[in-house]
Amino acid sequence: MKITRHLPKDEIKALPPFAGLPLSQITLVQDEAGLQAAVAALQAHDVLGFDTESRPTFHKGQKPTGPHLVQLASADHGWLFPLGEGPMPAALAALLSRPGLTLAGFDLSSDRAHLKNRFGVTDLNLLDLGNLFQCEDKRLTIGAVQAVAQLFGQYFRKSKKQSTSNWSLSALSEAQQLYAANDAWVAWRVWQALQGT
């Protein structure tokens, strides 16, 4: 476990920017052929960066219906699987539940609950990377922005506009694709960096 000081926001924002994956290294899976190709490419990995996105709820009492997007990433590529309001494709569910596959991400308790509640997907080997850090102040937790600042000395900027955008669309904007893929890729990069600590 890495014991660390929780860096203030102003200190993090002054760091050099973290360069994420470009669009050329991101695949938006939009049809059956794309799904099969993505699953085939991902089968070879034992660890993948992982995250999900859900369409936000803005009204009191409104229940979340996500996740609407699953993001996976390897060393040099990110894959986005839009789920919309339909079922999860069996090939994706089988991949996520594959024995021996670790899905590494941040703050994954809600992701696990949403995948179980909406799709019945339960056999997931999730690794919450925040648990691999211990702050001097035990009340604080480590998320992706903190982890990137700690490990790489860089600022991983997360756009509030994109995080609260409509993730139930099948045709995601370029900005959404960059945001979502890099959430998963950052997790993979942090996992990789922690292997050497």
Protein backbone atom coordinates (compact mmCIF):
# COMPACT_ATOMS: atom_id res chain seq x y z
CA MET A 1 0.00 0.00 0.00
CA LYS A 2 1.30 3.44 -0.94
CA ILE A 3 1.16 5.96 1.92
CA THR A 4 0.77 9.45 0.58
CA ARG A 5 -0.07 13.07 1.27
CA HIS A 6 -3.37 14.29 -0.16
CA LEU A 7 -2.42 17.07 -2.58
CA PRO A 8 -4.56 20.24 -2.57
CA LYS A 9 -6.55 21.01 -5.73
CA ASP A 10 -4.57 24.19 -6.47
CA GLU A 11 -1.31 22.27 -6.27
CA ILE A 12 -2.61 19.60 -8.65
CA LYS A 13 -3.93 22.15 -11.17
CA ALA A 14 -0.46 23.73 -11.36
CA LEU A 15 1.08 20.45 -12.54
CA PRO A 16 1.77 19.71 -16.24
CA PRO A 17 -1.25 18.20 -18.01
CA PHE A 18 -1.66 14.45 -18.28
CA ALA A 19 -1.72 13.42 -21.95
CA GLY A 20 -4.53 10.95 -22.44
CA LEU A 21 -5.38 8.61 -25.28
CA PRO A 22 -6.18 10.37 -28.58
CA LEU A 23 -9.28 9.49 -30.60
CA SER A 24 -7.13 7.37 -32.93
CA GLN A 25 -6.59 4.94 -30.03
CA ILE A 26 -10.23 4.77 -28.98
CA THR A 27 -12.82 2.39 -30.43
CA LEU A 28 -16.53 3.14 -30.10
CA VAL A 29 -18.26 -0.23 -30.48
CA GLN A 30 -21.45 0.34 -32.47
CA ASP A 31 -22.41 -2.96 -34.10
CA GLU A 32 -22.09 -6.72 -33.76
CA ALA A 33 -18.95 -6.94 -35.89
CA GLY A 34 -17.32 -4.24 -33.77
CA LEU A 35 -18.36 -6.04 -30.60
CA GLN A 36 -16.85 -9.33 -31.72
CA ALA A 37 -13.61 -7.63 -32.79
CA ALA A 38 -13.34 -5.76 -29.50
CA VAL A 39 -13.99 -8.85 -27.38
CA ALA A 40 -11.43 -10.83 -29.41
CA ALA A 41 -8.81 -8.09 -28.85
CA LEU A 42 -9.56 -7.90 -25.12
CA GLN A 43 -9.52 -11.65 -24.43
CA ALA A 44 -5.72 -11.69 -24.32
CA HIS A 45 -5.52 -9.37 -21.29
CA ASP A 46 -5.41 -10.32 -17.62
CA VAL A 47 -5.92 -6.75 -16.37
CA LEU A 48 -7.99 -3.99 -17.97
CA GLY A 49 -8.73 -0.44 -16.92
CA PHE A 50 -12.45 -0.23 -16.21
CA ASP A 51 -15.22 2.28 -15.63
CA THR A 52 -18.90 2.82 -16.40
CA GLU A 53 -20.96 5.92 -17.10
CA SER A 54 -24.65 6.50 -16.49
CA ARG A 55 -27.04 9.13 -17.74
CA PRO A 56 -27.32 11.57 -14.82
CA THR A 57 -30.51 12.06 -12.84
CA PHE A 58 -31.52 15.65 -12.14
CA HIS A 59 -34.88 15.34 -10.37
CA LYS A 60 -35.60 14.34 -6.80
CA GLY A 61 -36.86 10.78 -6.58
CA GLN A 62 -35.66 9.95 -10.11
CA LYS A 63 -33.98 6.55 -10.08
CA PRO A 64 -30.77 5.94 -12.03
CA THR A 65 -31.17 3.56 -14.96
CA GLY A 66 -27.50 3.04 -15.78
CA PRO A 67 -24.95 2.05 -16.52
CA HIS A 68 -25.35 3.20 -20.11
CA LEU A 69 -21.69 2.82 -21.10
CA VAL A 70 -18.90 0.39 -20.22
CA GLN A 71 -15.29 1.49 -20.75
CA LEU A 72 -12.29 -0.83 -20.95
CA ALA A 73 -8.65 0.00 -21.63
CA SER A 74 -5.35 -1.73 -22.22
CA ALA A 75 -1.84 -0.30 -22.39
CA ASP A 76 -2.46 1.65 -25.58
CA HIS A 77 -6.16 1.52 -26.46
CA GLY A 78 -9.61 2.24 -25.06
CA TRP A 79 -12.92 0.57 -25.99
CA LEU A 80 -16.35 2.07 -25.37
CA PHE A 81 -19.46 -0.13 -25.25
CA PRO A 82 -22.69 1.93 -25.38
CA LEU A 83 -25.58 0.05 -23.76
CA GLY A 84 -28.40 2.55 -24.17
CA GLU A 85 -31.61 1.26 -22.63
CA GLY A 86 -31.24 -2.26 -24.01
CA PRO A 87 -29.71 -5.46 -22.61
CA MET A 88 -25.99 -6.02 -22.26
CA PRO A 89 -24.65 -8.11 -25.15
CA ALA A 90 -23.85 -11.63 -23.97
CA ALA A 91 -20.31 -11.42 -25.36
CA LEU A 92 -19.57 -8.31 -23.26
CA ALA A 93 -21.11 -9.83 -20.12
CA ALA A 94 -19.02 -12.97 -20.61
CA LEU A 95 -15.87 -10.89 -21.07
CA LEU A 96 -16.45 -8.85 -17.91
CA SER A 97 -17.08 -12.02 -15.90
CA ARG A 98 -14.20 -14.03 -17.40
CA PRO A 99 -12.24 -15.94 -14.75
CA GLY A 100 -8.74 -14.56 -14.37
CA LEU A 101 -9.62 -11.06 -15.60
CA THR A 102 -9.09 -8.16 -13.19
CA LEU A 103 -10.98 -4.94 -13.86
CA ALA A 104 -9.08 -2.05 -12.29
CA GLY A 105 -10.71 1.31 -11.62
CA PHE A 106 -11.61 3.90 -9.02
CA ASP A 107 -14.58 4.02 -6.65
CA LEU A 108 -16.17 0.90 -8.11
CA SER A 109 -18.86 0.13 -5.52
CA SER A 110 -21.57 1.94 -7.50
CA ASP A 111 -20.39 0.38 -10.78
CA ARG A 112 -20.72 -3.09 -9.25
CA ALA A 113 -24.18 -2.33 -7.86
CA HIS A 114 -25.48 -0.83 -11.11
CA LEU A 115 -24.20 -3.72 -13.24
CA LYS A 116 -25.85 -6.19 -10.87
CA ASN A 117 -29.15 -4.31 -10.62
CA ARG A 118 -29.60 -3.58 -14.31
CA PHE A 119 -27.98 -6.55 -16.02
CA GLY A 120 -27.58 -9.22 -13.36
CA VAL A 121 -23.81 -9.25 -13.93
CA THR A 122 -22.23 -10.27 -10.64
CA ASP A 123 -19.11 -12.36 -11.24
CA LEU A 124 -16.73 -9.43 -11.55
CA ASN A 125 -13.17 -9.34 -10.23
CA LEU A 126 -12.99 -5.60 -9.49
CA LEU A 127 -9.85 -3.96 -8.11
CA ASP A 128 -10.54 -0.55 -6.58
CA LEU A 129 -7.24 1.26 -7.02
CA GLY A 130 -8.06 3.85 -4.37
CA ASN A 131 -7.71 1.08 -1.79
CA LEU A 132 -4.05 0.64 -2.76
CA PHE A 133 -3.26 4.10 -1.38
CA GLN A 134 -3.34 5.21 2.22
CA CYS A 135 -3.51 8.89 3.01
CA GLU A 136 -1.81 10.33 6.05
CA ASP A 137 -5.30 11.67 6.79
CA LYS A 138 -7.32 8.44 6.95
CA ARG A 139 -10.60 10.28 6.30
CA LEU A 140 -9.53 11.04 2.72
CA THR A 141 -9.67 8.72 -0.27
CA ILE A 142 -7.64 8.67 -3.47
CA GLY A 143 -9.37 9.05 -6.84
CA ALA A 144 -7.98 9.18 -10.36
CA VAL A 145 -6.97 12.87 -10.26
CA GLN A 146 -5.08 12.43 -6.98
CA ALA A 147 -3.45 9.19 -8.13
CA VAL A 148 -2.15 10.73 -11.36
CA ALA A 149 -0.76 13.70 -9.45
CA GLN A 150 0.88 11.39 -6.89
CA LEU A 151 2.40 8.89 -9.33
CA PHE A 152 3.13 10.96 -12.43
CA GLY A 153 3.31 14.55 -11.19
CA GLN A 154 0.64 15.52 -13.74
CA TYR A 155 -2.87 17.00 -13.77
CA PHE A 156 -5.60 14.69 -15.04
CA ARG A 157 -8.38 17.13 -15.87
CA LYS A 158 -11.91 15.77 -15.59
CA SER A 159 -14.60 17.84 -17.26
CA LYS A 160 -17.77 18.34 -15.19
CA LYS A 161 -19.63 19.12 -18.42
CA GLN A 162 -18.73 15.72 -19.87
CA SER A 163 -19.25 13.77 -16.65
CA THR A 164 -22.86 14.99 -16.48
CA SER A 165 -23.60 14.59 -20.18
CA ASN A 166 -26.08 12.09 -21.65
CA TRP A 167 -24.32 8.71 -21.65
CA SER A 168 -27.35 6.80 -22.94
CA LEU A 169 -26.68 7.95 -26.51
CA SER A 170 -25.21 5.43 -28.95
CA ALA A 171 -23.48 8.15 -30.98
CA LEU A 172 -21.22 9.73 -28.38
CA SER A 173 -19.49 13.02 -29.15
CA GLU A 174 -15.73 13.12 -29.56
CA ALA A 175 -15.45 14.91 -26.22
CA GLN A 176 -17.48 12.16 -24.53
CA GLN A 177 -15.33 9.47 -26.12
CA LEU A 178 -12.12 11.11 -24.93
CA TYR A 179 -13.48 11.59 -21.42
CA ALA A 180 -14.82 8.06 -21.06
CA ALA A 181 -11.91 6.17 -22.62
CA ASN A 182 -9.36 8.07 -20.59
CA ASP A 183 -11.19 7.35 -17.34
CA ALA A 184 -10.53 3.66 -18.00
CA TRP A 185 -7.04 4.21 -19.41
CA VAL A 186 -5.92 6.25 -16.42
CA ALA A 187 -6.94 3.33 -14.23
CA TRP A 188 -4.77 0.98 -16.29
CA ARG A 189 -1.83 3.40 -16.13
CA VAL A 190 -2.15 3.76 -12.35
CA TRP A 191 -2.39 -0.02 -11.92
CA GLN A 192 0.74 -0.46 -14.05
CA ALA A 193 2.66 2.19 -12.09
CA LEU A 194 1.72 0.59 -8.78
CA GLN A 195 3.22 -2.72 -9.89
CA GLY A 196 6.64 -1.13 -9.56
CA THR A 197 6.10 0.39 -6.12
